[in-house]
Short mmCIF file of C-alpha atoms (C1' of nucleotides) in Angstrom, two decimals:
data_model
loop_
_atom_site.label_atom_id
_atom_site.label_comp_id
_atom_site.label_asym_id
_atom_site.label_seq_id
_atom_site.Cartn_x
_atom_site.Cartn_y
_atom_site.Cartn_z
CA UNK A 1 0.00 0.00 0.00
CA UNK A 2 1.61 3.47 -0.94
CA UNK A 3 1.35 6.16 1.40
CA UNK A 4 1.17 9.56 -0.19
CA UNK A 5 4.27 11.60 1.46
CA UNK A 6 3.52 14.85 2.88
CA UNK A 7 5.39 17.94 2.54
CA UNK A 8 7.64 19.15 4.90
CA UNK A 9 6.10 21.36 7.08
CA UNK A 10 8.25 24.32 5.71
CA UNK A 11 7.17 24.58 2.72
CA UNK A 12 3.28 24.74 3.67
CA UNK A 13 4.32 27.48 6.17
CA UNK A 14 2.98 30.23 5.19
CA UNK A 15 0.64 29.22 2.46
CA UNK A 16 -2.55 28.35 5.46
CA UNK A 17 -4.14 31.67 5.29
CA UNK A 18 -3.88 31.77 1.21
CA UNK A 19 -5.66 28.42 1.24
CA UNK A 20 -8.24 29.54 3.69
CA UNK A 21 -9.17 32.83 1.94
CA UNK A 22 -9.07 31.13 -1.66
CA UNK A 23 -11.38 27.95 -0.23
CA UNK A 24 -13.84 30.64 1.44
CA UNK A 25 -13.74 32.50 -1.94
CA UNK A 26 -15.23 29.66 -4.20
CA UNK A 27 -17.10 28.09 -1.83
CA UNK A 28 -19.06 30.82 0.19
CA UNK A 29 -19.19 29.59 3.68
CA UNK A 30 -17.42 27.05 5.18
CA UNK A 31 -17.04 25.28 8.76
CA UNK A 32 -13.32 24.78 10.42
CA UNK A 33 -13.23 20.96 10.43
CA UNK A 34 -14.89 20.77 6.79
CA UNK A 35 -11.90 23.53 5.61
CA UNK A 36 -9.09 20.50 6.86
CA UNK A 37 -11.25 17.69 5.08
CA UNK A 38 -11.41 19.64 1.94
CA UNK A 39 -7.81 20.17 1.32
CA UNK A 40 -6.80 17.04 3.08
CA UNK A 41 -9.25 15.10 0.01
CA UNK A 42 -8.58 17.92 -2.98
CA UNK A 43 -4.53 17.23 -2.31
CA UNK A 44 -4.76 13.29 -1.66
CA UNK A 45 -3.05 13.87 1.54
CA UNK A 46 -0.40 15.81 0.84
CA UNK A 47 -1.34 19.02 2.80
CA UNK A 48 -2.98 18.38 6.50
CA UNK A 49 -4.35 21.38 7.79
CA UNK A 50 -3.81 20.82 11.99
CA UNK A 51 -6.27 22.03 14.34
CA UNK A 52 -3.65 23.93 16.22
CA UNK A 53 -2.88 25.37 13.24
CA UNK A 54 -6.08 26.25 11.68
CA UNK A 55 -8.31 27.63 14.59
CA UNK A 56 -5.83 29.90 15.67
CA UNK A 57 -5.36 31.32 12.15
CA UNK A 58 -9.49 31.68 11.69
CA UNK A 59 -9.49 33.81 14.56
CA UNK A 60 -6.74 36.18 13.52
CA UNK A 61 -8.41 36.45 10.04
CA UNK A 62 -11.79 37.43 12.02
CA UNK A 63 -9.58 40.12 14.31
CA UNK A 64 -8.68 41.78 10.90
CA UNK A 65 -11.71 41.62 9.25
CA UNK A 66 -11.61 39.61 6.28
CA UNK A 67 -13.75 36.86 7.91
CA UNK A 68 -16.72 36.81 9.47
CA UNK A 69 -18.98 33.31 11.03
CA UNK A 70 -22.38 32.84 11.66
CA UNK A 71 -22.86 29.35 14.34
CA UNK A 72 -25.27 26.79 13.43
CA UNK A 73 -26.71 23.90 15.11
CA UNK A 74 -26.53 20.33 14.17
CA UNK A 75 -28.42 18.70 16.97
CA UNK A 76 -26.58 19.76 19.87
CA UNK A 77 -23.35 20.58 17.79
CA UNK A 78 -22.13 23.74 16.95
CA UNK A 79 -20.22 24.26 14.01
CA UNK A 80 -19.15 27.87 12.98
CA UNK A 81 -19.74 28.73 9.38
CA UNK A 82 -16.81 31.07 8.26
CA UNK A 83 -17.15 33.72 5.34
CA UNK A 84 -15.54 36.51 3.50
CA UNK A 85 -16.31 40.10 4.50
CA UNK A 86 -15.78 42.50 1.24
CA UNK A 87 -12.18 43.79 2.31
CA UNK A 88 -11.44 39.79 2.61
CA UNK A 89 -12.49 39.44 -1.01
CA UNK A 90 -9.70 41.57 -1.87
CA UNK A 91 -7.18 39.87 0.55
CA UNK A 92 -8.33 36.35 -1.00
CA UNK A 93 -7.40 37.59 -4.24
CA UNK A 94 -3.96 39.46 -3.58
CA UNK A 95 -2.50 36.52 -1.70
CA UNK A 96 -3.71 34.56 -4.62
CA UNK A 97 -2.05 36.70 -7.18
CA UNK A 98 0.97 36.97 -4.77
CA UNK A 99 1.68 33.65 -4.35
CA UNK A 100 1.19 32.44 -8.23
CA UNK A 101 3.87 35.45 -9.06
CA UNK A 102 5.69 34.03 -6.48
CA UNK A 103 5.31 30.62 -8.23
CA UNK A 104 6.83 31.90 -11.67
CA UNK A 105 9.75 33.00 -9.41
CA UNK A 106 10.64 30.41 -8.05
CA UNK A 107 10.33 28.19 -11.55
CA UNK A 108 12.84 30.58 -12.22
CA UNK A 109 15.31 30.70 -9.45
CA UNK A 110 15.17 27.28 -9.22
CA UNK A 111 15.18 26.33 -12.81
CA UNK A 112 11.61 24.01 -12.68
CA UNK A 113 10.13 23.19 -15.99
CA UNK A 114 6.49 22.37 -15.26
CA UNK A 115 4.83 20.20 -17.03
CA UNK A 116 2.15 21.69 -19.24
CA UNK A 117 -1.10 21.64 -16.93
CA UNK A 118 -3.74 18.86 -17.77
CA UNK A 119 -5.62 21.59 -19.81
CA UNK B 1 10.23 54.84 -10.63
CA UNK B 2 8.76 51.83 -9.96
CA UNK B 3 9.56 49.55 -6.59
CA UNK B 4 9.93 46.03 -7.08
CA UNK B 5 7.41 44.45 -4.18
CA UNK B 6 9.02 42.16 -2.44
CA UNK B 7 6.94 39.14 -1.56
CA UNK B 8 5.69 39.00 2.36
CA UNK B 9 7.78 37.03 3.82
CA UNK B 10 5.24 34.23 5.17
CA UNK B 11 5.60 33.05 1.11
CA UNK B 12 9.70 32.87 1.51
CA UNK B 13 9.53 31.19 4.76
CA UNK B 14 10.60 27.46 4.26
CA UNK B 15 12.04 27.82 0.95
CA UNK B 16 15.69 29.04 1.92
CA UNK B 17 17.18 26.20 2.03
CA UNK B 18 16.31 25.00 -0.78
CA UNK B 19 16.66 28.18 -2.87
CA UNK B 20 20.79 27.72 -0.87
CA UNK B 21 21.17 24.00 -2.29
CA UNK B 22 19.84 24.94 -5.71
CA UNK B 23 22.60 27.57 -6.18
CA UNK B 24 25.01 25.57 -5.34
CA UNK B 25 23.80 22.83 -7.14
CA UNK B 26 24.24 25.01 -10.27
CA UNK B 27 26.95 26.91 -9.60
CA UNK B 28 29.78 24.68 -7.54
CA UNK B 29 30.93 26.80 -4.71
CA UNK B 30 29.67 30.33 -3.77
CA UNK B 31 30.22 32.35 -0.80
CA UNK B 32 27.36 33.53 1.80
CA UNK B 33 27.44 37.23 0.73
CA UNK B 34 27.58 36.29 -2.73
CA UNK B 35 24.12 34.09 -2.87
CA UNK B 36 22.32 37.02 -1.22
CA UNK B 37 23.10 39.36 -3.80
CA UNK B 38 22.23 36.52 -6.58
CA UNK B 39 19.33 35.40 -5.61
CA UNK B 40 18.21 39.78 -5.35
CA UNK B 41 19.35 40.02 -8.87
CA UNK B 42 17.68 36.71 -10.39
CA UNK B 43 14.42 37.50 -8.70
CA UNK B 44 14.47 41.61 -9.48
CA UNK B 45 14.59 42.36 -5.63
CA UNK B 46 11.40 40.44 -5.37
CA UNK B 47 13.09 37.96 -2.83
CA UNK B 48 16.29 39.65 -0.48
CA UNK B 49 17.44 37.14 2.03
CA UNK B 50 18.73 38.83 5.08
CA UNK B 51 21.57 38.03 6.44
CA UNK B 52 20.19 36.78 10.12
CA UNK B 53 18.91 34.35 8.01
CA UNK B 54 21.41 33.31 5.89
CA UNK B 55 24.29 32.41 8.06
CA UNK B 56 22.63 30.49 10.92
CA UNK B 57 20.82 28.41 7.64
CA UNK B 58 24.37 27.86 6.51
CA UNK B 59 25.47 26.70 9.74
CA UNK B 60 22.93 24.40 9.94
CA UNK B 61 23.21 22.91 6.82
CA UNK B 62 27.22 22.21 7.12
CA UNK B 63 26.47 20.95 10.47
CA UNK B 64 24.14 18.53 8.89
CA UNK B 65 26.32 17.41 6.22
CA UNK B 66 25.02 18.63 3.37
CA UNK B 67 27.64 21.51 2.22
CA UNK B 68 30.87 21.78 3.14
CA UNK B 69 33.17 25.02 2.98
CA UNK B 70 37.07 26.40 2.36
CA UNK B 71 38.21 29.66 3.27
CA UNK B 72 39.73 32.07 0.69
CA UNK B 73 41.36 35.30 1.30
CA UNK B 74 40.67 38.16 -0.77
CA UNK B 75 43.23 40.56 0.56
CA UNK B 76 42.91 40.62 4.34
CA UNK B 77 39.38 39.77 4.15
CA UNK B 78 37.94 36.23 4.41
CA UNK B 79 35.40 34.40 2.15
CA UNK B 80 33.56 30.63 3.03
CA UNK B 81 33.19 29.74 0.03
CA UNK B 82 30.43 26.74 0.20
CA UNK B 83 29.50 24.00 -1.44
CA UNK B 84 27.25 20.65 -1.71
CA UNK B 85 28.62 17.40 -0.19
CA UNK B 86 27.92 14.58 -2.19
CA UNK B 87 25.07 13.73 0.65
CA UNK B 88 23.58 17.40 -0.28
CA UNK B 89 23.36 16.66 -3.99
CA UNK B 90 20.79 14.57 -3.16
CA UNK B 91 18.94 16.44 -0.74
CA UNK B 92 19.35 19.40 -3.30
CA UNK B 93 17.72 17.39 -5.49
CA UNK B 94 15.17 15.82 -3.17
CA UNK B 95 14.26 19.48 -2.16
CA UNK B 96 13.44 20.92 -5.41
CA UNK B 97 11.33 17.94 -7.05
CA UNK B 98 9.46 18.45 -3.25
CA UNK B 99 8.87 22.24 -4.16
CA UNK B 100 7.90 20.94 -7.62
CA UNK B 101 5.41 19.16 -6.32
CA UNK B 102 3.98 21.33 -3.61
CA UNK B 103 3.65 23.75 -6.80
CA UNK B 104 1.54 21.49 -8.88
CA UNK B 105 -0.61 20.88 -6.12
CA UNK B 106 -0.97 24.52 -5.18
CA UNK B 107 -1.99 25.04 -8.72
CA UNK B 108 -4.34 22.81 -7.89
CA UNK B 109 -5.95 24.23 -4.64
CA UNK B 110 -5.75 27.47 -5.57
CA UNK B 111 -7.11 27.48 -9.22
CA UNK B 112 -4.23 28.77 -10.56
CA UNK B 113 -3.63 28.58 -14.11
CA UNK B 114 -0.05 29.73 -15.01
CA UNK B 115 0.82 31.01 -18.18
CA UNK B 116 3.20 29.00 -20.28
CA UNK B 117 6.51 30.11 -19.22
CA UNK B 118 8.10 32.37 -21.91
CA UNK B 119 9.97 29.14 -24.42
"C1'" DC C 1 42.17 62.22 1.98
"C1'" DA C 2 37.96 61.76 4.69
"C1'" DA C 3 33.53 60.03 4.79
"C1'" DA C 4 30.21 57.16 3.02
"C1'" DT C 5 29.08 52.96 0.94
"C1'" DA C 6 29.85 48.18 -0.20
"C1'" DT C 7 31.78 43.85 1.03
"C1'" DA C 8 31.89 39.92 4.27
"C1'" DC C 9 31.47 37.55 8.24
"C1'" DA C 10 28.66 36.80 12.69
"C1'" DT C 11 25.20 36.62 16.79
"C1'" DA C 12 21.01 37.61 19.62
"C1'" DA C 13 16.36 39.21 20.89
"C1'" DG C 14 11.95 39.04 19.39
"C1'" DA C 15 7.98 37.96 16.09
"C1'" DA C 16 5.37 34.85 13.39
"C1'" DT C 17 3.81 30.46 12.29
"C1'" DC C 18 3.67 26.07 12.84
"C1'" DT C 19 3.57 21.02 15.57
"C1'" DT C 20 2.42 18.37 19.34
"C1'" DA C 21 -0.28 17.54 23.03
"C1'" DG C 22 -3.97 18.20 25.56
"C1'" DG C 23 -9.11 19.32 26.68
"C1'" DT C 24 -14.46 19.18 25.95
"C1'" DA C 25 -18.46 17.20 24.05
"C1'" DA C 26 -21.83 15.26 20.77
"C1'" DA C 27 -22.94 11.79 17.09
"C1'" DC C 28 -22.37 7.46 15.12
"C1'" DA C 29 -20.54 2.80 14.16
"C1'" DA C 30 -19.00 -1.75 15.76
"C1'" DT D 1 -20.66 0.31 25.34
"C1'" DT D 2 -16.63 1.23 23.42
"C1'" DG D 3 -14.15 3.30 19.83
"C1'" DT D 4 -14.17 6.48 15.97
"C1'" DT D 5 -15.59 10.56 13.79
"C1'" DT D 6 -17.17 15.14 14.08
"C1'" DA D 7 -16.39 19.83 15.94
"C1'" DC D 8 -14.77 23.22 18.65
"C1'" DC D 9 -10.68 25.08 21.51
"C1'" DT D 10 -5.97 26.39 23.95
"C1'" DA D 11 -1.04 26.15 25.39
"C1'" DA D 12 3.84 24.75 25.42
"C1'" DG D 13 7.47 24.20 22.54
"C1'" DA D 14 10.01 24.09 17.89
"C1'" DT D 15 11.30 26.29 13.80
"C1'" DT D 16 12.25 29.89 10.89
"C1'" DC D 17 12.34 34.17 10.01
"C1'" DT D 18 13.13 39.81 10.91
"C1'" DT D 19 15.41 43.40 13.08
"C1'" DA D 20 19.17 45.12 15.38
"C1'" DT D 21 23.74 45.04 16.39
"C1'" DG D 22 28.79 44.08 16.09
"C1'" DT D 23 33.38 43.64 13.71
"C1'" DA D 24 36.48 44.62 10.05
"C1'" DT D 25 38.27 45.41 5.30
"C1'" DA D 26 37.77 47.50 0.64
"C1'" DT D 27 36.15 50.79 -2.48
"C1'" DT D 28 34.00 54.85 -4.14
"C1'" DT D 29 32.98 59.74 -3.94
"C1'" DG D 30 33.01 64.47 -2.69
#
DNA sequence: CAAATATACATAAGAATCTTAGGTAAACAA
DNA sequence: TTGTTTACCTAAGATTCTTATGTATATTTG
């Protein structure tokens, strides 16, 4: 049985709150625990969002303002439902743009050749 | 006169050392002052690695095997000039087809669709 | 030639971001 | 009913960086 290897947690450093804010921005609303399913599935593994990591993050993206959560109750069960405000719109999309120019940088500096994308 | 923005550095965190093994993958032997001022002219000032952070990752890596260095005297001043072990060829290597990788799947996550690179 | 800048090494305090470990509690499967 | 999954949370510690500082030589500029 192959186990998918994970990336060193370097590398992900720094990426969480990109991921968050480009998840929240296609999908509307989501929950904490369904934000660590969701990339744990969409990346086969190779990125695990941690709890310690992830709640902790949420709430600093609510202190600034680019998220905001409305609770709702499954049974007994709360789960907080996490969205963008309008000034996280725009953060969602200049981390986005940020990191894919940082991308073509580091093709460079490192000398990548990527593969042409399934397209 | 436009200012190169330099990319905040969450995105750069974790990718030192292997932007360090690259070079010297490339290039044979460089010295510490000498891979800062590269890696500010390859990337238009877009990435400037400090130099808190550049010796103490050096350090590390010779104390983990994976470059070694001579000393070379320019004058009266001193140069360490670095460069990969035979066990840091591999982790060079190892390093960059993991940042590879973590591209494609950040592609991925993120809906990115990169423009060919200019061939 | 003096002063400023560039070269070249280094360390240390603090900030930011993560991992690991722990806690609470409800729902569901074995 | 016992274990696993769902769902939230915090805190100690590790790692990796920034910022600040130190030392010293070489070069450029006014």
């Amino acid at each position: 049985m192959y186990i998918c290897p994970m990336y060193t947690s370097e590398l992900i450093k720094g990426t969480l709150k990109t991921i968050i804010l480009n998840l929240l921005k296609n999908r509307d609303k989501m929950y904490g625990y369904e934000i660590t399913q969701t990339v744990k599935e969409m990346t086969n593994g190779k990125i695990k969002i941690t709890e310690g990591a992830l709640y902790p993050t949420l709430h600093s993206l609510e202190k600034k303002g680019d998220i905001g959560f409305e609770k709702e109750y499954i049974g007994k069960r709360v789960r907080k439902y996490y969205s963008l405000t309008e000034q996280g719109q725009n953060t969602a999309q200049e981390k986005v743009n940020e990191f894919a120019d940082f991308i073509e940088t580091m093709k460079y500096l490192l000398d990548i050749d990527i593969k042409p994308s399934n397209a």
